[in-house]
């Protein structure tokens, strides 16, 4: 089968002929129809420090997908060929303390699809039945192909009571943008988002951000009087992985504020701890999605009107994968979907 493979340790990604995966025991084999490119895929494409530390080559990359079940293993009980599905990209052990407590998103042995094992940028992927998510008929495959990152946004936004609160989102990448739409949908009072990329801030505006702030031009508290914010934000969603952005969030939180951290901050990040301690802030790390409550919540939000159509800015054929990665590198895009 055709697959996008990271085969040699240098920048780039290559379309190669690879053996089809075998569908045994409790596994499901999916014929991929749509995939979406993640920031993680770009890290792998660029072959940065994280990718060099983490990956064993060769590896089929990609973890955001939608497809049709082609075949099921002999022990599979809940799925059959022909069903349209996506899948949770974190394969958990099922036996550690957290897995057994029903907290699979905290599994200490999590393996990432397209990172620790072969991924979805291929004609077929095989994964355990327990990781499959059936897609409602009403949801387009393009949207279903990026349920994985939407799940990150939903997991972050649902971590705290958003209704009636002022929300600050740092970072307008696809997940930050999705978080704008989700926070509005669940009744936030104000949603303010910061970035340095005008293209992405424009999308945030379309998605209903109360205020978009290019922090190279304005500071966050400039918007307080216009939005009726008295002393700072109640909830912060850190989606940038940028230490300056994170510190600007800490500066602008109200006392007792709560923060969900999704962006991967560099280990060298220096924090003004006074902001956390004297303001009594609460911090929570987000890795992936709650299995499978986040999947349920996001499906039903989409079914009841959460609009994700503005998130997808490019739809290309898989033959144009190089162009897709070139666009990703410029940062002037929302979600890029590839049709197989
Ligand atoms: Zn992703
Ligand atoms: Zn586990």
mmCIF file of C-alpha atoms and ligand atoms in Angstrom:
data_model
loop_
_atom_site.group_PDB
_atom_site.id
_atom_site.type_symbol
_atom_site.label_atom_id
_atom_site.label_comp_id
_atom_site.label_asym_id
_atom_site.label_seq_id
_atom_site.Cartn_x
_atom_site.Cartn_y
_atom_site.Cartn_z
ATOM 1 C CA UNK A 1 0.000 0.000 0.000
ATOM 2 C CA UNK A 2 0.970 3.663 -0.335
ATOM 3 C CA UNK A 3 2.043 5.415 2.876
ATOM 4 C CA UNK A 4 3.761 8.621 3.971
ATOM 5 C CA UNK A 5 6.885 7.335 5.673
ATOM 6 C CA UNK A 6 9.597 8.958 7.724
ATOM 7 C CA UNK A 7 12.260 6.607 6.447
ATOM 8 C CA UNK A 8 15.533 8.479 6.925
ATOM 9 C CA UNK A 9 16.691 10.749 9.783
ATOM 10 C CA UNK A 10 16.537 14.119 8.035
ATOM 11 C CA UNK A 11 13.945 16.787 7.177
ATOM 12 C CA UNK A 12 11.171 15.628 4.834
ATOM 13 C CA UNK A 13 8.549 12.943 4.364
ATOM 14 C CA UNK A 14 8.264 10.423 1.568
ATOM 15 C CA UNK A 15 5.486 8.486 -0.179
ATOM 16 C CA UNK A 16 6.555 4.846 -0.222
ATOM 17 C CA UNK A 17 5.212 1.396 -0.974
ATOM 18 C CA UNK A 18 4.830 -0.552 2.301
ATOM 19 C CA UNK A 19 3.227 -3.891 3.264
ATOM 20 C CA UNK A 20 -0.461 -3.775 4.241
ATOM 21 C CA UNK A 21 -0.936 -4.202 8.015
ATOM 22 C CA UNK A 22 -2.418 -7.515 9.214
ATOM 23 C CA UNK A 23 -5.832 -7.416 10.884
ATOM 24 C CA UNK A 24 -5.753 -10.063 13.651
ATOM 25 C CA UNK A 25 -7.386 -10.710 17.078
ATOM 26 C CA UNK A 26 -9.282 -7.633 18.375
ATOM 27 C CA UNK A 27 -8.039 -5.284 15.648
ATOM 28 C CA UNK A 28 -9.952 -3.328 13.038
ATOM 29 C CA UNK A 29 -8.561 -2.487 9.592
ATOM 30 C CA UNK A 30 -9.644 0.885 8.219
ATOM 31 C CA UNK A 31 -9.402 2.144 4.648
ATOM 32 C CA UNK A 32 -8.379 5.777 5.063
ATOM 33 C CA UNK A 33 -10.438 8.392 3.195
ATOM 34 C CA UNK A 34 -9.352 11.628 4.911
ATOM 35 C CA UNK A 35 -6.406 12.643 7.084
ATOM 36 C CA UNK A 36 -5.508 15.949 8.729
ATOM 37 C CA UNK A 37 -2.023 17.277 9.412
ATOM 38 C CA UNK A 38 -1.096 18.007 13.022
ATOM 39 C CA UNK A 39 1.659 20.165 14.513
ATOM 40 C CA UNK A 40 3.172 16.866 15.668
ATOM 41 C CA UNK A 41 3.483 15.742 12.031
ATOM 42 C CA UNK A 42 5.282 19.007 11.254
ATOM 43 C CA UNK A 43 7.756 18.354 14.110
ATOM 44 C CA UNK A 44 8.412 14.936 12.565
ATOM 45 C CA UNK A 45 8.626 16.406 9.070
ATOM 46 C CA UNK A 46 11.217 18.959 10.220
ATOM 47 C CA UNK A 47 13.053 16.276 12.223
ATOM 48 C CA UNK A 48 13.522 18.550 15.243
ATOM 49 C CA UNK A 49 15.052 17.623 18.622
ATOM 50 C CA UNK A 50 11.810 16.165 19.968
ATOM 51 C CA UNK A 51 11.329 13.990 16.851
ATOM 52 C CA UNK A 52 14.939 12.779 16.992
ATOM 53 C CA UNK A 53 14.553 11.860 20.673
ATOM 54 C CA UNK A 54 11.193 10.140 20.274
ATOM 55 C CA UNK A 55 10.906 8.283 16.963
ATOM 56 C CA UNK A 56 12.242 4.956 15.764
ATOM 57 C CA UNK A 57 12.514 4.848 11.981
ATOM 58 C CA UNK A 58 11.098 3.883 9.557
ATOM 59 C CA UNK A 59 7.646 5.037 10.667
ATOM 60 C CA UNK A 60 4.333 5.757 8.933
ATOM 61 C CA UNK A 61 3.260 9.115 10.400
ATOM 62 C CA UNK A 62 -0.166 10.681 11.072
ATOM 63 C CA UNK A 63 -2.888 10.193 13.676
ATOM 64 C CA UNK A 64 -5.831 12.372 12.567
ATOM 65 C CA UNK A 65 -8.059 10.419 10.213
ATOM 66 C CA UNK A 66 -11.441 9.222 9.041
ATOM 67 C CA UNK A 67 -12.091 6.087 7.028
ATOM 68 C CA UNK A 68 -14.240 3.049 6.341
ATOM 69 C CA UNK A 69 -13.841 -0.290 8.101
ATOM 70 C CA UNK A 70 -12.487 -2.801 5.580
ATOM 71 C CA UNK A 71 -12.010 -5.858 7.788
ATOM 72 C CA UNK A 72 -12.339 -6.880 11.438
ATOM 73 C CA UNK A 73 -10.277 -9.397 13.423
ATOM 74 C CA UNK A 74 -11.880 -12.639 14.743
ATOM 75 C CA UNK A 75 -12.336 -11.295 18.311
ATOM 76 C CA UNK A 76 -13.979 -8.000 17.296
ATOM 77 C CA UNK A 77 -17.534 -7.744 18.629
ATOM 78 C CA UNK A 78 -18.799 -4.182 18.103
ATOM 79 C CA UNK A 79 -17.874 -3.210 14.540
ATOM 80 C CA UNK A 80 -18.355 -4.460 11.009
ATOM 81 C CA UNK A 81 -17.000 -3.667 7.538
ATOM 82 C CA UNK A 82 -18.538 -0.620 5.843
ATOM 83 C CA UNK A 83 -18.883 1.542 8.975
ATOM 84 C CA UNK A 84 -17.406 5.052 8.840
ATOM 85 C CA UNK A 85 -15.057 5.636 11.760
ATOM 86 C CA UNK A 86 -12.247 7.636 13.279
ATOM 87 C CA UNK A 87 -9.990 6.478 16.089
ATOM 88 C CA UNK A 88 -8.380 7.568 19.325
ATOM 89 C CA UNK A 89 -4.665 8.007 18.616
ATOM 90 C CA UNK A 90 -3.566 7.084 22.139
ATOM 91 C CA UNK A 91 -3.285 3.335 22.619
ATOM 92 C CA UNK A 92 -3.457 2.661 26.351
ATOM 93 C CA UNK A 93 -2.345 -0.434 28.241
ATOM 94 C CA UNK A 94 -5.705 -1.293 29.839
ATOM 95 C CA UNK A 95 -4.018 -2.720 32.967
ATOM 96 C CA UNK A 96 -2.254 0.065 34.860
ATOM 97 C CA UNK A 97 -3.910 1.621 37.917
ATOM 98 C CA UNK A 98 -5.391 4.557 35.979
ATOM 99 C CA UNK A 99 -6.650 2.411 33.093
ATOM 100 C CA UNK A 100 -8.404 0.139 35.561
ATOM 101 C CA UNK A 101 -9.877 3.172 37.320
ATOM 102 C CA UNK A 102 -11.451 4.271 34.018
ATOM 103 C CA UNK A 103 -8.933 7.115 33.592
ATOM 104 C CA UNK A 104 -7.319 5.916 30.407
ATOM 105 C CA UNK A 105 -6.152 9.420 29.424
ATOM 106 C CA UNK A 106 -3.755 9.134 32.397
ATOM 107 C CA UNK A 107 -2.334 5.735 31.369
ATOM 108 C CA UNK A 108 1.366 5.663 32.149
ATOM 109 C CA UNK A 109 2.137 3.401 29.185
ATOM 110 C CA UNK A 110 0.338 5.350 26.419
ATOM 111 C CA UNK A 111 1.595 4.735 22.884
ATOM 112 C CA UNK A 112 0.901 7.341 20.205
ATOM 113 C CA UNK A 113 -0.302 6.341 16.752
ATOM 114 C CA UNK A 114 2.061 7.821 14.145
ATOM 115 C CA UNK A 115 4.668 8.464 16.862
ATOM 116 C CA UNK A 116 5.410 5.198 18.708
ATOM 117 C CA UNK A 117 3.698 2.899 16.179
ATOM 118 C CA UNK A 118 2.690 3.146 12.526
ATOM 119 C CA UNK A 119 0.172 5.878 11.787
ATOM 120 C CA UNK A 120 -2.752 6.820 9.578
ATOM 121 C CA UNK A 121 -1.123 8.558 6.600
ATOM 122 C CA UNK A 122 -1.518 5.390 4.593
ATOM 123 C CA UNK A 123 -4.105 3.518 2.579
ATOM 124 C CA UNK A 124 -4.853 1.373 5.647
ATOM 125 C CA UNK A 125 -4.395 1.506 9.395
ATOM 126 C CA UNK A 126 -5.015 -1.275 11.912
ATOM 127 C CA UNK A 127 -5.923 -0.440 15.520
ATOM 128 C CA UNK A 128 -7.636 -2.103 18.489
ATOM 129 C CA UNK A 129 -11.425 -2.221 18.475
ATOM 130 C CA UNK A 130 -11.518 -0.286 21.764
ATOM 131 C CA UNK A 131 -9.918 2.739 20.049
ATOM 132 C CA UNK A 132 -12.483 3.014 17.241
ATOM 133 C CA UNK A 133 -15.075 5.820 17.250
ATOM 134 C CA UNK A 134 -18.140 5.478 15.039
ATOM 135 C CA UNK A 135 -18.930 8.686 13.123
ATOM 136 C CA UNK A 136 -22.549 9.874 13.052
ATOM 137 C CA UNK A 137 -24.066 10.075 9.558
ATOM 138 C CA UNK A 138 -24.619 13.811 9.986
ATOM 139 C CA UNK A 139 -20.899 14.623 10.447
ATOM 140 C CA UNK A 140 -18.822 15.161 7.265
ATOM 141 C CA UNK A 141 -15.680 13.014 6.927
ATOM 142 C CA UNK A 142 -13.490 16.128 6.579
ATOM 143 C CA UNK A 143 -14.581 17.291 10.040
ATOM 144 C CA UNK A 144 -14.340 13.794 11.524
ATOM 145 C CA UNK A 145 -10.748 13.573 10.264
ATOM 146 C CA UNK A 146 -9.709 16.161 12.867
ATOM 147 C CA UNK A 147 -11.694 14.886 15.851
ATOM 148 C CA UNK A 148 -8.381 14.104 17.583
ATOM 149 C CA UNK A 149 -7.265 17.780 17.904
ATOM 150 C CA UNK A 150 -10.871 18.935 18.386
ATOM 151 C CA UNK A 151 -10.866 16.534 21.315
ATOM 152 C CA UNK A 152 -7.829 18.341 22.745
ATOM 153 C CA UNK A 153 -9.727 21.640 22.553
ATOM 154 C CA UNK A 154 -12.883 20.130 24.067
ATOM 155 C CA UNK A 155 -10.950 18.354 26.845
ATOM 156 C CA UNK A 156 -9.199 21.659 27.722
ATOM 157 C CA UNK A 157 -12.349 23.797 27.582
ATOM 158 C CA UNK A 158 -14.435 21.330 29.602
ATOM 159 C CA UNK A 159 -11.791 21.130 32.337
ATOM 160 C CA UNK A 160 -13.407 24.070 34.148
ATOM 161 C CA UNK A 161 -16.810 25.775 34.308
ATOM 162 C CA UNK A 162 -16.610 28.098 31.309
ATOM 163 C CA UNK A 163 -20.210 29.401 31.342
ATOM 164 C CA UNK A 164 -20.367 33.110 32.178
ATOM 165 C CA UNK A 165 -16.585 33.411 32.610
ATOM 166 C CA UNK A 166 -13.905 35.439 30.827
ATOM 167 C CA UNK A 167 -11.547 33.143 28.917
ATOM 168 C CA UNK A 168 -8.027 33.892 27.681
ATOM 169 C CA UNK A 169 -6.574 31.606 25.000
ATOM 170 C CA UNK A 170 -2.876 32.010 24.143
ATOM 171 C CA UNK A 171 -2.034 30.603 20.692
ATOM 172 C CA UNK A 172 -4.295 30.640 17.625
ATOM 173 C CA UNK A 173 -3.107 27.409 16.027
ATOM 174 C CA UNK A 174 -5.877 25.001 14.991
ATOM 175 C CA UNK A 175 -6.502 23.787 18.564
ATOM 176 C CA UNK A 176 -6.585 27.342 19.951
ATOM 177 C CA UNK A 177 -9.040 28.259 17.187
ATOM 178 C CA UNK A 178 -11.217 25.246 17.933
ATOM 179 C CA UNK A 179 -11.160 26.233 21.615
ATOM 180 C CA UNK A 180 -12.570 29.669 20.693
ATOM 181 C CA UNK A 181 -15.560 28.047 19.015
ATOM 182 C CA UNK A 182 -16.042 25.522 21.838
ATOM 183 C CA UNK A 183 -15.869 28.157 24.630
ATOM 184 C CA UNK A 184 -18.438 30.292 22.810
ATOM 185 C CA UNK A 185 -20.643 27.271 22.274
ATOM 186 C CA UNK A 186 -20.662 26.391 25.965
ATOM 187 C CA UNK A 187 -21.508 29.909 27.094
ATOM 188 C CA UNK A 188 -18.331 31.849 27.891
ATOM 189 C CA UNK A 189 -18.813 35.575 28.614
ATOM 190 C CA UNK A 190 -15.722 36.771 26.712
ATOM 191 C CA UNK A 191 -13.212 34.762 24.705
ATOM 192 C CA UNK A 192 -9.958 36.637 24.045
ATOM 193 C CA UNK A 193 -7.203 35.043 21.968
ATOM 194 C CA UNK A 194 -3.593 36.115 21.394
ATOM 195 C CA UNK A 195 -1.092 35.240 18.680
ATOM 196 C CA UNK A 196 1.412 36.911 16.373
ATOM 197 C CA UNK A 197 -0.103 35.469 13.174
ATOM 198 C CA UNK A 198 -2.712 37.785 11.592
ATOM 199 C CA UNK A 199 -4.045 35.069 9.282
ATOM 200 C CA UNK A 200 -4.962 32.883 12.239
ATOM 201 C CA UNK A 201 -6.332 35.772 14.313
ATOM 202 C CA UNK A 202 -8.686 36.566 11.411
ATOM 203 C CA UNK A 203 -10.070 33.025 11.597
ATOM 204 C CA UNK A 204 -10.492 33.470 15.374
ATOM 205 C CA UNK A 205 -12.578 36.565 14.723
ATOM 206 C CA UNK A 206 -14.787 34.582 12.301
ATOM 207 C CA UNK A 207 -15.228 31.930 14.993
ATOM 208 C CA UNK A 208 -16.620 34.526 17.363
ATOM 209 C CA UNK A 209 -13.665 35.622 19.516
ATOM 210 C CA UNK A 210 -14.672 38.694 21.556
ATOM 211 C CA UNK A 211 -11.226 40.126 20.879
ATOM 212 C CA UNK A 212 -8.186 38.984 18.914
ATOM 213 C CA UNK A 213 -4.872 40.428 20.066
ATOM 214 C CA UNK A 214 -1.665 40.514 18.064
ATOM 215 C CA UNK A 215 0.729 40.747 20.998
ATOM 216 C CA UNK A 216 3.448 42.330 18.849
ATOM 217 C CA UNK A 217 1.137 45.362 18.579
ATOM 218 C CA UNK A 218 -1.044 45.445 21.707
ATOM 219 C CA UNK A 219 -1.001 44.203 25.255
ATOM 220 C CA UNK A 220 -3.717 41.966 26.641
ATOM 221 C CA UNK A 221 -5.111 44.365 29.242
ATOM 222 C CA UNK A 222 -5.836 46.977 26.528
ATOM 223 C CA UNK A 223 -9.137 45.125 25.956
ATOM 224 C CA UNK A 224 -10.311 45.159 29.610
ATOM 225 C CA UNK A 225 -12.446 48.310 29.574
ATOM 226 C CA UNK A 226 -14.035 47.539 26.184
ATOM 227 C CA UNK A 227 -15.026 44.030 27.318
ATOM 228 C CA UNK A 228 -15.934 44.996 30.875
ATOM 229 C CA UNK A 229 -13.220 42.804 32.383
ATOM 230 C CA UNK A 230 -12.395 44.219 35.812
ATOM 231 C CA UNK A 231 -9.333 42.426 37.140
ATOM 232 C CA UNK A 232 -8.332 39.653 34.767
ATOM 233 C CA UNK A 233 -9.411 36.340 33.281
ATOM 234 C CA UNK A 234 -11.151 33.525 35.111
ATOM 235 C CA UNK A 235 -9.919 30.716 32.868
ATOM 236 C CA UNK A 236 -6.795 30.418 30.698
ATOM 237 C CA UNK A 237 -6.186 27.893 27.921
ATOM 238 C CA UNK A 238 -2.497 27.802 26.998
ATOM 239 C CA UNK A 239 -2.299 26.531 23.402
ATOM 240 C CA UNK A 240 0.930 28.111 22.126
ATOM 241 C CA UNK A 241 3.805 26.330 23.859
ATOM 242 C CA UNK A 242 5.454 29.747 23.996
ATOM 243 C CA UNK A 243 6.951 30.854 27.324
ATOM 244 C CA UNK A 244 6.346 34.579 26.724
ATOM 245 C CA UNK A 245 2.692 33.855 25.938
ATOM 246 C CA UNK A 246 2.352 31.715 29.073
ATOM 247 C CA UNK A 247 3.827 34.441 31.267
ATOM 248 C CA UNK A 248 1.475 36.996 29.695
ATOM 249 C CA UNK A 249 -1.379 34.664 30.649
ATOM 250 C CA UNK A 250 -0.169 34.418 34.265
ATOM 251 C CA UNK A 251 0.026 38.250 34.420
ATOM 252 C CA UNK A 252 -3.565 38.570 33.234
ATOM 253 C CA UNK A 253 -5.295 35.932 35.372
ATOM 254 C CA UNK A 254 -7.729 36.954 38.091
ATOM 255 C CA UNK A 255 -7.070 35.698 41.610
ATOM 256 C CA UNK A 256 -8.245 32.112 41.894
ATOM 257 C CA UNK A 257 -8.087 31.658 38.115
ATOM 258 C CA UNK A 258 -7.717 28.256 36.487
ATOM 259 C CA UNK A 259 -5.416 27.305 33.616
ATOM 260 C CA UNK A 260 -5.348 24.297 31.277
ATOM 261 C CA UNK A 261 -1.953 23.761 29.629
ATOM 262 C CA UNK A 262 -1.874 22.024 26.256
ATOM 263 C CA UNK A 263 1.041 23.713 24.432
ATOM 264 C CA UNK A 264 4.417 22.063 25.059
ATOM 265 C CA UNK A 265 6.498 24.705 26.812
ATOM 266 C CA UNK A 266 10.284 24.486 26.496
ATOM 267 C CA UNK A 267 12.070 23.103 29.555
ATOM 268 C CA UNK A 268 13.931 26.415 29.776
ATOM 269 C CA UNK A 269 10.698 28.339 30.478
ATOM 270 C CA UNK A 270 11.125 30.738 33.393
ATOM 271 C CA UNK A 271 7.922 31.487 35.279
ATOM 272 C CA UNK A 272 7.082 34.378 37.586
ATOM 273 C CA UNK A 273 5.937 32.115 40.431
ATOM 274 C CA UNK A 274 4.519 35.072 42.393
ATOM 275 C CA UNK A 275 1.647 35.113 39.914
ATOM 276 C CA UNK A 276 0.779 31.497 40.585
ATOM 277 C CA UNK A 277 1.235 31.462 44.351
ATOM 278 C CA UNK A 278 -0.104 34.859 45.466
ATOM 279 C CA UNK A 279 -3.029 34.692 43.025
ATOM 280 C CA UNK A 280 -3.802 31.100 44.027
ATOM 281 C CA UNK A 281 -3.918 29.911 40.423
ATOM 282 C CA UNK A 282 -4.734 26.328 39.520
ATOM 283 C CA UNK A 283 -2.840 24.611 36.680
ATOM 284 C CA UNK A 284 -3.770 21.414 34.860
ATOM 285 C CA UNK A 285 -1.842 19.630 32.099
ATOM 286 C CA UNK A 286 -3.830 18.267 29.157
ATOM 287 C CA UNK A 287 -2.620 15.266 27.163
ATOM 288 C CA UNK A 288 -5.044 13.967 24.588
ATOM 289 C CA UNK A 289 -8.710 13.286 25.229
ATOM 290 C CA UNK A 290 -10.717 11.635 27.978
ATOM 291 C CA UNK A 291 -11.604 8.172 26.721
ATOM 292 C CA UNK A 292 -14.262 8.299 25.619
ATOM 293 C CA UNK A 293 -16.273 11.023 27.251
ATOM 294 C CA UNK A 294 -14.494 13.753 25.236
ATOM 295 C CA UNK A 295 -15.354 11.887 22.007
ATOM 296 C CA UNK A 296 -18.975 11.681 23.064
ATOM 297 C CA UNK A 297 -19.153 15.350 24.043
ATOM 298 C CA UNK A 298 -17.571 16.649 20.838
ATOM 299 C CA UNK A 299 -19.760 14.467 18.609
ATOM 300 C CA UNK A 300 -22.897 15.720 20.331
ATOM 301 C CA UNK A 301 -21.705 19.332 20.299
ATOM 302 C CA UNK A 302 -21.202 19.105 16.528
ATOM 303 C CA UNK A 303 -24.595 17.434 16.182
ATOM 304 C CA UNK A 304 -26.178 20.290 18.105
ATOM 305 C CA UNK A 305 -24.568 23.108 16.123
ATOM 306 C CA UNK A 306 -20.886 23.566 17.015
ATOM 307 C CA UNK A 307 -19.541 24.778 13.657
ATOM 308 C CA UNK A 308 -16.066 23.578 12.671
ATOM 309 C CA UNK A 309 -16.260 24.465 8.966
ATOM 310 C CA UNK A 310 -14.102 27.602 9.314
ATOM 311 C CA UNK A 311 -11.275 25.608 10.919
ATOM 312 C CA UNK A 312 -10.481 23.716 7.711
ATOM 313 C CA UNK A 313 -8.705 26.202 5.421
ATOM 314 C CA UNK A 314 -7.245 23.766 2.887
ATOM 315 C CA UNK A 315 -8.424 20.508 1.357
ATOM 316 C CA UNK A 316 -5.832 18.853 -0.879
ATOM 317 C CA UNK A 317 -5.376 15.485 -2.542
ATOM 318 C CA UNK A 318 -2.832 13.169 -0.896
ATOM 319 C CA UNK A 319 -0.650 13.521 -4.007
ATOM 320 C CA UNK A 320 -0.192 17.164 -2.968
ATOM 321 C CA UNK A 321 1.248 16.236 0.436
ATOM 322 C CA UNK A 322 4.455 18.198 -0.188
ATOM 323 C CA UNK A 323 2.445 21.353 -0.869
ATOM 324 C CA UNK A 324 0.458 20.700 2.308
ATOM 325 C CA UNK A 325 3.617 20.519 4.454
ATOM 326 C CA UNK A 326 4.974 23.654 2.729
ATOM 327 C CA UNK A 327 1.789 25.526 3.704
ATOM 328 C CA UNK A 328 2.025 24.130 7.261
ATOM 329 C CA UNK A 329 5.556 25.546 7.519
ATOM 330 C CA UNK A 330 4.334 29.065 6.658
ATOM 331 C CA UNK A 331 1.746 28.941 9.475
ATOM 332 C CA UNK A 332 -0.824 30.599 7.213
ATOM 333 C CA UNK A 333 -3.440 27.884 7.562
ATOM 334 C CA UNK A 334 -6.009 26.424 9.882
ATOM 335 C CA UNK A 335 -6.515 22.702 9.538
ATOM 336 C CA UNK A 336 -5.230 21.095 6.323
ATOM 337 C CA UNK A 337 -7.156 17.998 5.250
ATOM 338 C CA UNK A 338 -5.767 15.482 2.758
ATOM 339 C CA UNK A 339 -8.115 13.318 0.709
ATOM 340 C CA UNK A 340 -6.927 9.775 -0.016
HETATM 341 ZN ZN1 LIG B 1 -2.869 15.826 16.252
HETATM 342 ZN ZN1 LIG B 2 -2.688 2.003 31.329
#
